[in-house]
PDB file of C-alpha atoms and ligand atoms in Angstrom:
ATOM      1  CA  MET A  71     -84.293-177.915  60.980  1.00  0.00           C
ATOM      2  CA  GLU A  72     -87.210-177.003  63.212  1.00  0.00           C
ATOM      3  CA  GLU A  73     -90.177-179.359  62.901  1.00  0.00           C
ATOM      4  CA  VAL A  74     -93.183-177.935  61.038  1.00  0.00           C
ATOM      5  CA  LYS A  75     -96.395-178.520  62.973  1.00  0.00           C
ATOM      6  CA  LEU A  76     -98.536-180.731  60.720  1.00  0.00           C
ATOM      7  CA  ILE A  77    -100.889-182.192  63.334  1.00  0.00           C
ATOM      8  CA  ASN A  78    -102.684-179.965  65.854  1.00  0.00           C
ATOM      9  CA  ASP A  79    -103.407-180.635  69.516  1.00  0.00           C
ATOM     10  CA  ASP A  80    -106.759-182.249  68.618  1.00  0.00           C
ATOM     11  CA  GLY A  81    -104.932-184.750  66.409  1.00  0.00           C
ATOM     12  CA  LEU A  82    -106.193-183.125  63.199  1.00  0.00           C
ATOM     13  CA  ARG A  83    -104.063-182.393  60.152  1.00  0.00           C
ATOM     14  CA  LEU A  84    -103.613-178.955  58.537  1.00  0.00           C
ATOM     15  CA  ASP A  85    -106.528-179.568  56.164  1.00  0.00           C
ATOM     16  CA  GLY A  86    -108.717-180.834  59.016  1.00  0.00           C
ATOM     17  CA  ARG A  87    -108.454-184.539  58.212  1.00  0.00           C
ATOM     18  CA  ALA A  88    -108.043-187.305  60.767  1.00  0.00           C
ATOM     19  CA  PHE A  89    -104.842-189.373  60.551  1.00  0.00           C
ATOM     20  CA  ASN A  90    -106.610-192.162  58.616  1.00  0.00           C
ATOM     21  CA  GLU A  91    -108.801-189.990  56.393  1.00  0.00           C
ATOM     22  CA  MET A  92    -108.469-189.790  52.610  1.00  0.00           C
ATOM     23  CA  ARG A  93    -108.966-186.720  50.464  1.00  0.00           C
ATOM     24  CA  PRO A  94    -112.099-186.984  48.261  1.00  0.00           C
ATOM     25  CA  ILE A  95    -111.645-188.898  44.979  1.00  0.00           C
ATOM     26  CA  ARG A  96    -113.746-188.563  41.844  1.00  0.00           C
ATOM     27  CA  ILE A  97    -113.154-190.431  38.572  1.00  0.00           C
ATOM     28  CA  THR A  98    -114.914-190.043  35.229  1.00  0.00           C
ATOM     29  CA  THR A  99    -114.263-191.873  31.958  1.00  0.00           C
ATOM     30  CA  GLY A 100    -114.662-191.069  28.288  1.00  0.00           C
ATOM     31  CA  VAL A 101    -113.277-187.555  28.630  1.00  0.00           C
ATOM     32  CA  VAL A 102    -111.029-187.472  25.535  1.00  0.00           C
ATOM     33  CA  ASP A 103    -113.027-188.065  22.361  1.00  0.00           C
ATOM     34  CA  ASN A 104    -110.205-189.092  20.053  1.00  0.00           C
ATOM     35  CA  ALA A 105    -108.676-191.602  22.494  1.00  0.00           C
ATOM     36  CA  ASP A 106    -109.466-195.330  22.627  1.00  0.00           C
ATOM     37  CA  GLY A 107    -109.954-194.936  26.359  1.00  0.00           C
ATOM     38  CA  SER A 108    -109.645-192.093  28.828  1.00  0.00           C
ATOM     39  CA  ALA A 109    -110.188-191.043  32.408  1.00  0.00           C
ATOM     40  CA  TYR A 110    -110.082-187.935  34.534  1.00  0.00           C
ATOM     41  CA  ILE A 111    -109.341-188.032  38.233  1.00  0.00           C
ATOM     42  CA  GLU A 112    -109.646-185.446  40.964  1.00  0.00           C
ATOM     43  CA  TRP A 113    -107.918-186.646  44.098  1.00  0.00           C
ATOM     44  CA  GLY A 114    -108.000-183.818  46.611  1.00  0.00           C
ATOM     45  CA  ALA A 115    -106.515-180.910  44.667  1.00  0.00           C
ATOM     46  CA  ASN A 116    -104.774-183.192  42.142  1.00  0.00           C
ATOM     47  CA  LYS A 117    -106.299-183.050  38.664  1.00  0.00           C
ATOM     48  CA  ILE A 118    -105.088-185.543  36.073  1.00  0.00           C
ATOM     49  CA  VAL A 119    -106.235-186.617  32.589  1.00  0.00           C
ATOM     50  CA  VAL A 120    -105.226-189.950  31.038  1.00  0.00           C
ATOM     51  CA  ALA A 121    -105.697-190.866  27.369  1.00  0.00           C
ATOM     52  CA  VAL A 122    -104.957-194.367  26.033  1.00  0.00           C
ATOM     53  CA  TYR A 123    -104.230-195.324  22.423  1.00  0.00           C
ATOM     54  CA  VAL A 124    -103.707-198.855  21.064  1.00  0.00           C
ATOM     55  CA  ARG A 125    -101.869-199.223  17.785  1.00  0.00           C
ATOM     56  CA  GLU A 126     -99.462-201.474  15.941  1.00  0.00           C
ATOM     57  CA  ALA A 127     -95.967-200.791  17.305  1.00  0.00           C
ATOM     58  CA  TYR A 128     -93.858-198.822  14.875  1.00  0.00           C
ATOM     59  CA  PRO A 129     -91.190-199.187  13.523  1.00  0.00           C
ATOM     60  CA  LYS A 130     -91.759-202.893  12.886  1.00  0.00           C
ATOM     61  CA  HIS A 131     -88.461-203.964  14.455  1.00  0.00           C
ATOM     62  CA  ALA A 132     -89.659-202.418  17.728  1.00  0.00           C
ATOM     63  CA  GLN A 133     -92.615-204.823  17.833  1.00  0.00           C
ATOM     64  CA  ASN A 134     -92.689-207.709  20.251  1.00  0.00           C
ATOM     65  CA  ILE A 135     -94.197-210.699  18.433  1.00  0.00           C
ATOM     66  CA  ASP A 136     -95.275-212.279  21.744  1.00  0.00           C
ATOM     67  CA  LYS A 137     -96.896-209.376  23.537  1.00  0.00           C
ATOM     68  CA  ALA A 138     -97.934-205.746  23.575  1.00  0.00           C
ATOM     69  CA  ILE A 139     -95.548-203.028  24.706  1.00  0.00           C
ATOM     70  CA  VAL A 140     -96.958-200.756  27.415  1.00  0.00           C
ATOM     71  CA  LYS A 141     -95.635-197.179  27.372  1.00  0.00           C
ATOM     72  CA  ALA A 142     -96.908-194.721  29.955  1.00  0.00           C
ATOM     73  CA  ARG A 143     -95.763-191.119  29.736  1.00  0.00           C
ATOM     74  CA  TYR A 144     -96.294-189.023  32.870  1.00  0.00           C
ATOM     75  CA  ASN A 145     -96.152-185.293  32.276  1.00  0.00           C
ATOM     76  CA  MET A 146     -96.724-182.338  34.567  1.00  0.00           C
ATOM     77  CA  ALA A 147     -98.214-179.289  32.892  1.00  0.00           C
ATOM     78  CA  GLY A 148     -96.110-176.138  33.312  1.00  0.00           C
ATOM     79  CA  PHE A 149     -98.928-174.600  35.367  1.00  0.00           C
ATOM     80  CA  SER A 150     -99.528-177.701  37.543  1.00  0.00           C
ATOM     81  CA  VAL A 151     -97.303-176.603  40.413  1.00  0.00           C
ATOM     82  CA  GLU A 152     -96.711-173.319  42.214  1.00  0.00           C
ATOM     83  CA  GLU A 153     -93.329-172.665  40.694  1.00  0.00           C
ATOM     84  CA  ARG A 154     -93.672-173.193  36.982  1.00  0.00           C
ATOM     85  CA  LYS A 155     -92.252-176.599  36.120  1.00  0.00           C
ATOM     86  CA  ARG A 156     -89.653-176.657  33.379  1.00  0.00           C
ATOM     87  CA  PRO A 157     -91.245-178.419  30.415  1.00  0.00           C
ATOM     88  CA  GLY A 158     -89.977-181.769  29.198  1.00  0.00           C
ATOM     89  CA  PRO A 159     -88.904-184.987  30.863  1.00  0.00           C
ATOM     90  CA  ASP A 160     -86.615-184.910  33.907  1.00  0.00           C
ATOM     91  CA  ARG A 161     -85.377-187.787  36.051  1.00  0.00           C
ATOM     92  CA  ARG A 162     -88.436-187.799  38.307  1.00  0.00           C
ATOM     93  CA  THR A 163     -90.823-187.782  35.340  1.00  0.00           C
ATOM     94  CA  MET A 164     -88.984-190.617  33.636  1.00  0.00           C
ATOM     95  CA  GLU A 165     -88.915-192.666  36.835  1.00  0.00           C
ATOM     96  CA  ILE A 166     -92.660-192.206  37.371  1.00  0.00           C
ATOM     97  CA  SER A 167     -93.409-193.093  33.719  1.00  0.00           C
ATOM     98  CA  LYS A 168     -91.439-196.313  34.107  1.00  0.00           C
ATOM     99  CA  LEU A 169     -93.102-197.245  37.405  1.00  0.00           C
ATOM    100  CA  ILE A 170     -96.562-196.711  35.946  1.00  0.00           C
ATOM    101  CA  SER A 171     -95.732-198.610  32.726  1.00  0.00           C
ATOM    102  CA  GLU A 172     -94.572-201.611  34.728  1.00  0.00           C
ATOM    103  CA  ALA A 173     -97.505-201.507  37.129  1.00  0.00           C
ATOM    104  CA  LEU A 174     -99.999-201.386  34.240  1.00  0.00           C
ATOM    105  CA  GLU A 175     -98.187-204.124  32.349  1.00  0.00           C
ATOM    106  CA  SER A 176     -98.608-206.455  35.321  1.00  0.00           C
ATOM    107  CA  ALA A 177    -102.397-206.139  34.945  1.00  0.00           C
ATOM    108  CA  ILE A 178    -102.809-206.059  31.157  1.00  0.00           C
ATOM    109  CA  MET A 179    -103.095-209.361  29.238  1.00  0.00           C
ATOM    110  CA  VAL A 180    -100.235-208.257  26.996  1.00  0.00           C
ATOM    111  CA  GLU A 181     -99.949-211.653  25.294  1.00  0.00           C
ATOM    112  CA  ARG A 182    -103.433-211.129  23.805  1.00  0.00           C
ATOM    113  CA  LEU A 183    -102.144-208.151  21.794  1.00  0.00           C
ATOM    114  CA  PRO A 184     -98.896-209.204  20.112  1.00  0.00           C
ATOM    115  CA  ARG A 185     -97.114-206.513  18.053  1.00  0.00           C
ATOM    116  CA  ALA A 186     -99.229-203.776  19.626  1.00  0.00           C
ATOM    117  CA  GLU A 187     -98.159-200.714  21.532  1.00  0.00           C
ATOM    118  CA  ILE A 188    -100.375-199.321  24.261  1.00  0.00           C
ATOM    119  CA  ASP A 189     -99.632-195.626  24.767  1.00  0.00           C
ATOM    120  CA  VAL A 190    -100.828-194.158  28.056  1.00  0.00           C
ATOM    121  CA  TYR A 191    -100.548-190.363  28.106  1.00  0.00           C
ATOM    122  CA  ILE A 192    -100.828-188.886  31.587  1.00  0.00           C
ATOM    123  CA  GLU A 193    -101.198-185.139  31.919  1.00  0.00           C
ATOM    124  CA  VAL A 194    -101.065-183.711  35.423  1.00  0.00           C
ATOM    125  CA  LEU A 195    -103.026-180.446  35.304  1.00  0.00           C
ATOM    126  CA  GLU A 196    -102.753-179.668  39.002  1.00  0.00           C
ATOM    127  CA  ALA A 197    -100.407-181.402  41.434  1.00  0.00           C
ATOM    128  CA  ASP A 198    -100.792-181.589  45.181  1.00  0.00           C
ATOM    129  CA  ALA A 199     -98.827-184.676  46.285  1.00  0.00           C
ATOM    130  CA  GLY A 200     -99.594-188.286  45.447  1.00  0.00           C
ATOM    131  CA  THR A 201     -99.715-187.716  41.692  1.00  0.00           C
ATOM    132  CA  ARG A 202     -97.923-190.951  40.749  1.00  0.00           C
ATOM    133  CA  ILE A 203    -100.547-192.983  42.572  1.00  0.00           C
ATOM    134  CA  ALA A 204    -103.490-190.873  41.378  1.00  0.00           C
ATOM    135  CA  SER A 205    -102.099-191.206  37.826  1.00  0.00           C
ATOM    136  CA  LEU A 206    -101.832-194.986  38.039  1.00  0.00           C
ATOM    137  CA  THR A 207    -105.307-195.261  39.569  1.00  0.00           C
ATOM    138  CA  ALA A 208    -106.779-193.206  36.707  1.00  0.00           C
ATOM    139  CA  ALA A 209    -104.632-194.927  34.062  1.00  0.00           C
ATOM    140  CA  SER A 210    -106.070-198.339  35.078  1.00  0.00           C
ATOM    141  CA  VAL A 211    -109.561-197.023  34.456  1.00  0.00           C
ATOM    142  CA  ALA A 212    -108.536-195.458  31.125  1.00  0.00           C
ATOM    143  CA  VAL A 213    -106.954-198.739  29.962  1.00  0.00           C
ATOM    144  CA  ALA A 214    -110.121-200.643  30.917  1.00  0.00           C
ATOM    145  CA  ASP A 215    -112.186-197.956  29.165  1.00  0.00           C
ATOM    146  CA  ALA A 216    -110.166-198.672  25.989  1.00  0.00           C
ATOM    147  CA  GLY A 217    -111.446-202.271  26.116  1.00  0.00           C
ATOM    148  CA  ILE A 218    -107.947-203.657  26.629  1.00  0.00           C
ATOM    149  CA  PRO A 219    -108.119-207.114  28.289  1.00  0.00           C
ATOM    150  CA  MET A 220    -106.972-206.931  31.911  1.00  0.00           C
ATOM    151  CA  LYS A 221    -106.533-209.467  34.698  1.00  0.00           C
ATOM    152  CA  ASP A 222    -107.176-206.867  37.339  1.00  0.00           C
ATOM    153  CA  LEU A 223    -107.566-203.106  37.892  1.00  0.00           C
ATOM    154  CA  PRO A 224    -104.440-201.674  39.582  1.00  0.00           C
ATOM    155  CA  VAL A 225    -105.191-199.351  42.475  1.00  0.00           C
ATOM    156  CA  GLY A 226    -102.945-197.304  44.705  1.00  0.00           C
ATOM    157  CA  CYS A 227    -102.720-195.124  47.759  1.00  0.00           C
ATOM    158  CA  THR A 228    -100.115-193.205  49.716  1.00  0.00           C
ATOM    159  CA  ALA A 229     -99.315-193.087  53.385  1.00  0.00           C
ATOM    160  CA  GLY A 230     -96.469-191.602  55.318  1.00  0.00           C
ATOM    161  CA  LYS A 231     -95.343-190.140  58.571  1.00  0.00           C
ATOM    162  CA  ALA A 232     -95.873-186.595  59.803  1.00  0.00           C
ATOM    163  CA  ASN A 233     -94.751-185.312  63.222  1.00  0.00           C
ATOM    164  CA  GLY A 234     -93.944-188.916  64.124  1.00  0.00           C
ATOM    165  CA  LYS A 235     -97.436-190.227  63.352  1.00  0.00           C
ATOM    166  CA  VAL A 236     -98.472-192.553  60.522  1.00  0.00           C
ATOM    167  CA  VAL A 237    -100.992-190.763  58.274  1.00  0.00           C
ATOM    168  CA  LEU A 238    -102.972-191.754  55.199  1.00  0.00           C
ATOM    169  CA  ASP A 239    -102.888-189.947  51.827  1.00  0.00           C
ATOM    170  CA  LEU A 240    -100.226-187.258  52.354  1.00  0.00           C
ATOM    171  CA  SER A 241    -101.019-183.648  51.512  1.00  0.00           C
ATOM    172  CA  LYS A 242     -98.435-181.441  49.852  1.00  0.00           C
ATOM    173  CA  ASP A 243     -97.283-179.976  53.197  1.00  0.00           C
ATOM    174  CA  GLU A 244     -97.003-183.439  54.731  1.00  0.00           C
ATOM    175  CA  ASP A 245     -95.040-184.600  51.709  1.00  0.00           C
ATOM    176  CA  ASN A 246     -92.701-181.583  51.927  1.00  0.00           C
ATOM    177  CA  TYR A 247     -92.212-181.334  55.686  1.00  0.00           C
ATOM    178  CA  GLY A 248     -93.133-184.839  56.914  1.00  0.00           C
ATOM    179  CA  ASP A 249     -90.839-187.683  57.922  1.00  0.00           C
ATOM    180  CA  ALA A 250     -91.714-190.270  55.272  1.00  0.00           C
ATOM    181  CA  ASP A 251     -93.672-190.837  52.058  1.00  0.00           C
ATOM    182  CA  ILE A 252     -94.826-194.346  51.057  1.00  0.00           C
ATOM    183  CA  PRO A 253     -96.674-194.764  47.750  1.00  0.00           C
ATOM    184  CA  MET A 254     -98.075-198.245  47.143  1.00  0.00           C
ATOM    185  CA  ALA A 255    -100.192-199.980  44.479  1.00  0.00           C
ATOM    186  CA  ILE A 256    -101.655-203.457  44.270  1.00  0.00           C
ATOM    187  CA  LEU A 257    -103.630-205.786  42.058  1.00  0.00           C
ATOM    188  CA  PRO A 258    -106.700-205.955  44.292  1.00  0.00           C
ATOM    189  CA  LYS A 259    -107.913-209.443  43.293  1.00  0.00           C
ATOM    190  CA  SER A 260    -104.643-211.209  44.066  1.00  0.00           C
ATOM    191  CA  GLY A 261    -103.329-208.675  46.585  1.00  0.00           C
ATOM    192  CA  LYS A 262    -100.030-208.607  44.684  1.00  0.00           C
ATOM    193  CA  ILE A 263     -97.955-205.476  45.343  1.00  0.00           C
ATOM    194  CA  ILE A 264     -97.011-203.838  42.026  1.00  0.00           C
ATOM    195  CA  LEU A 265     -95.494-200.598  43.341  1.00  0.00           C
ATOM    196  CA  LEU A 266     -93.965-199.780  46.706  1.00  0.00           C
ATOM    197  CA  GLN A 267     -91.582-196.932  47.433  1.00  0.00           C
ATOM    198  CA  LEU A 268     -90.297-195.550  50.671  1.00  0.00           C
ATOM    199  CA  ASP A 269     -88.770-192.124  50.986  1.00  0.00           C
ATOM    200  CA  GLY A 270     -87.813-191.242  54.568  1.00  0.00           C
ATOM    201  CA  ASP A 271     -87.491-193.073  57.847  1.00  0.00           C
ATOM    202  CA  VAL A 272     -90.027-195.495  59.313  1.00  0.00           C
ATOM    203  CA  SER A 273     -89.797-198.445  61.686  1.00  0.00           C
ATOM    204  CA  GLU A 274     -90.969-201.900  60.643  1.00  0.00           C
ATOM    205  CA  GLN A 275     -94.046-201.455  62.801  1.00  0.00           C
ATOM    206  CA  GLU A 276     -94.860-198.076  61.259  1.00  0.00           C
ATOM    207  CA  LEU A 277     -94.474-199.524  57.769  1.00  0.00           C
ATOM    208  CA  GLU A 278     -96.912-202.308  58.672  1.00  0.00           C
ATOM    209  CA  GLU A 279     -99.344-199.767  60.091  1.00  0.00           C
ATOM    210  CA  ALA A 280     -99.080-197.642  56.945  1.00  0.00           C
ATOM    211  CA  MET A 281     -99.622-200.645  54.659  1.00  0.00           C
ATOM    212  CA  GLU A 282    -102.617-201.800  56.677  1.00  0.00           C
ATOM    213  CA  MET A 283    -104.166-198.324  56.400  1.00  0.00           C
ATOM    214  CA  MET A 284    -103.502-198.136  52.661  1.00  0.00           C
ATOM    215  CA  LEU A 285    -104.984-201.601  52.029  1.00  0.00           C
ATOM    216  CA  GLY A 286    -108.172-200.523  53.790  1.00  0.00           C
ATOM    217  CA  ALA A 287    -108.374-197.299  51.757  1.00  0.00           C
ATOM    218  CA  MET A 288    -107.686-199.110  48.484  1.00  0.00           C
ATOM    219  CA  LYS A 289    -110.909-201.107  48.880  1.00  0.00           C
ATOM    220  CA  ASN A 290    -112.847-197.838  48.609  1.00  0.00           C
ATOM    221  CA  ILE A 291    -110.701-196.517  45.772  1.00  0.00           C
ATOM    222  CA  SER A 292    -111.272-199.767  43.836  1.00  0.00           C
ATOM    223  CA  ARG A 293    -114.993-199.267  44.253  1.00  0.00           C
ATOM    224  CA  ILE A 294    -114.740-195.704  42.894  1.00  0.00           C
ATOM    225  CA  GLN A 295    -112.800-197.038  39.862  1.00  0.00           C
ATOM    226  CA  ARG A 296    -115.404-199.706  39.128  1.00  0.00           C
ATOM    227  CA  GLU A 297    -118.270-197.249  39.550  1.00  0.00           C
ATOM    228  CA  ALA A 298    -116.629-194.885  37.054  1.00  0.00           C
ATOM    229  CA  LEU A 299    -116.552-197.683  34.484  1.00  0.00           C
ATOM    230  CA  MET A 300    -120.082-198.816  35.275  1.00  0.00           C
ATOM    231  CA  ASN A 301    -121.466-195.298  34.994  1.00  0.00           C
ATOM    232  CA  ARG A 302    -120.170-195.179  31.445  1.00  0.00           C
ATOM    233  CA  TYR A 303    -121.335-198.566  30.281  1.00  0.00           C
ATOM    234  CA  MET A 304    -124.502-199.338  32.262  1.00  0.00           C
ATOM    235  CA  ILE A 305    -127.687-198.892  30.317  1.00  0.00           C
ATOM    236  CA  GLU A 306    -130.367-197.237  32.419  1.00  0.00           C
ATOM    237  CA  ASP A 307    -133.415-199.440  33.041  1.00  0.00           C
ATOM    238  CA  GLY A 308    -136.894-198.485  31.950  1.00  0.00           C
ATOM    239  CA  GLU A 309    -136.137-195.712  29.469  1.00  0.00           C
TER     240      GLU A 309
HETATM  241  N1  UDP B 611     -93.837-181.097  42.865  1.00  0.00           N
HETATM  242  C1  UDP B 611     -93.533-179.803  42.451  1.00  0.00           C
HETATM  243  N2  UDP B 611     -92.635-179.644  41.424  1.00  0.00           N
HETATM  244  C2  UDP B 611     -92.035-180.705  40.795  1.00  0.00           C
HETATM  245  C3  UDP B 611     -92.342-181.990  41.239  1.00  0.00           C
HETATM  246  C4  UDP B 611     -93.246-182.158  42.268  1.00  0.00           C
HETATM  247  O1  UDP B 611     -94.066-178.833  42.984  1.00  0.00           O
HETATM  248  O2  UDP B 611     -91.237-180.494  39.861  1.00  0.00           O
HETATM  249  C5  UDP B 611     -94.841-181.269  43.940  1.00  0.00           C
HETATM  250  C6  UDP B 611     -96.165-181.789  43.392  1.00  0.00           C
HETATM  251  O3  UDP B 611     -97.243-181.179  44.087  1.00  0.00           O
HETATM  252  C7  UDP B 611     -96.094-183.251  43.710  1.00  0.00           C
HETATM  253  C8  UDP B 611     -95.395-183.202  45.059  1.00  0.00           C
HETATM  254  O4  UDP B 611     -94.405-182.201  44.901  1.00  0.00           O
HETATM  255  O5  UDP B 611     -97.373-183.857  43.755  1.00  0.00           O
HETATM  256  C9  UDP B 611     -94.778-184.500  45.505  1.00  0.00           C
HETATM  257  O6  UDP B 611     -93.909-184.977  44.531  1.00  0.00           O
HETATM  258  P1  UDP B 611     -93.362-186.464  44.548  1.00  0.00           P
HETATM  259  O7  UDP B 611     -92.099-186.479  43.744  1.00  0.00           O
HETATM  260  O8  UDP B 611     -93.336-186.994  45.931  1.00  0.00           O
HETATM  261  O9  UDP B 611     -94.445-187.267  43.668  1.00  0.00           O
HETATM  262  P2  UDP B 611     -95.980-187.528  43.927  1.00  0.00           P
HETATM  263  O10 UDP B 611     -96.223-187.465  45.419  1.00  0.00           O
HETATM  264  O11 UDP B 611     -96.717-186.447  43.204  1.00  0.00           O
HETATM  265  O12 UDP B 611     -96.233-188.878  43.362  1.00  0.00           O
END
């Protein structure tokens, strides 16, 4: 297959970004009134809503008497991609739901909520590559917004390789026609990696370069997450 030109002669990507430049990210909380916690994220052209509900697990025999069960459900709206997505869960959707459930569980103090079930509904309204990571990043904020005790606020980023060069935060074209896609998420306080996937071919050195770039970007994304929570709960002075 002929290589698609993703980086121009000035070293810029199709959307004008430099190799280590993120798409803009915006997060707001408290967007779903009937949820215990919620968040909305715009990450480039991705648009995702997350609503979190905490309840007693049902039926009773499904309860874990030692800890809460964390169930994330990732769903792409039929209109979220160019070719209408067939509704309902497919393999990819189930895999992403499982990855996000496990990543969130590693941050939630599940032993503080025995017998509970934490339902995390993720609705992708518009998808433009990197939705699993954008979903997890927003889901962390929504879980915190629900007042669920957490050890840390999971954060993620994606990097990859396009035209042989390591690039940060893949666009849809880079995801489709690039050489590799590497989503990653961490617990920022401990630095523990809670999600790491690699689709494509990279050398050890390129993987290191990609991880280094993502770790740098995640510091900013963490700040955006915390600001979203603070904006909701800070009481303005002097009013
Ligand atoms: N995508 C699509 N149809 C699908 C699944 C994915 O058009 O049924 C697009 C969507 O824009 C998504 C991108 O392909 O963001 C990359 O998908 P991938 O499986 O790599 O997951 P993501 O990067 O979104 O975590």
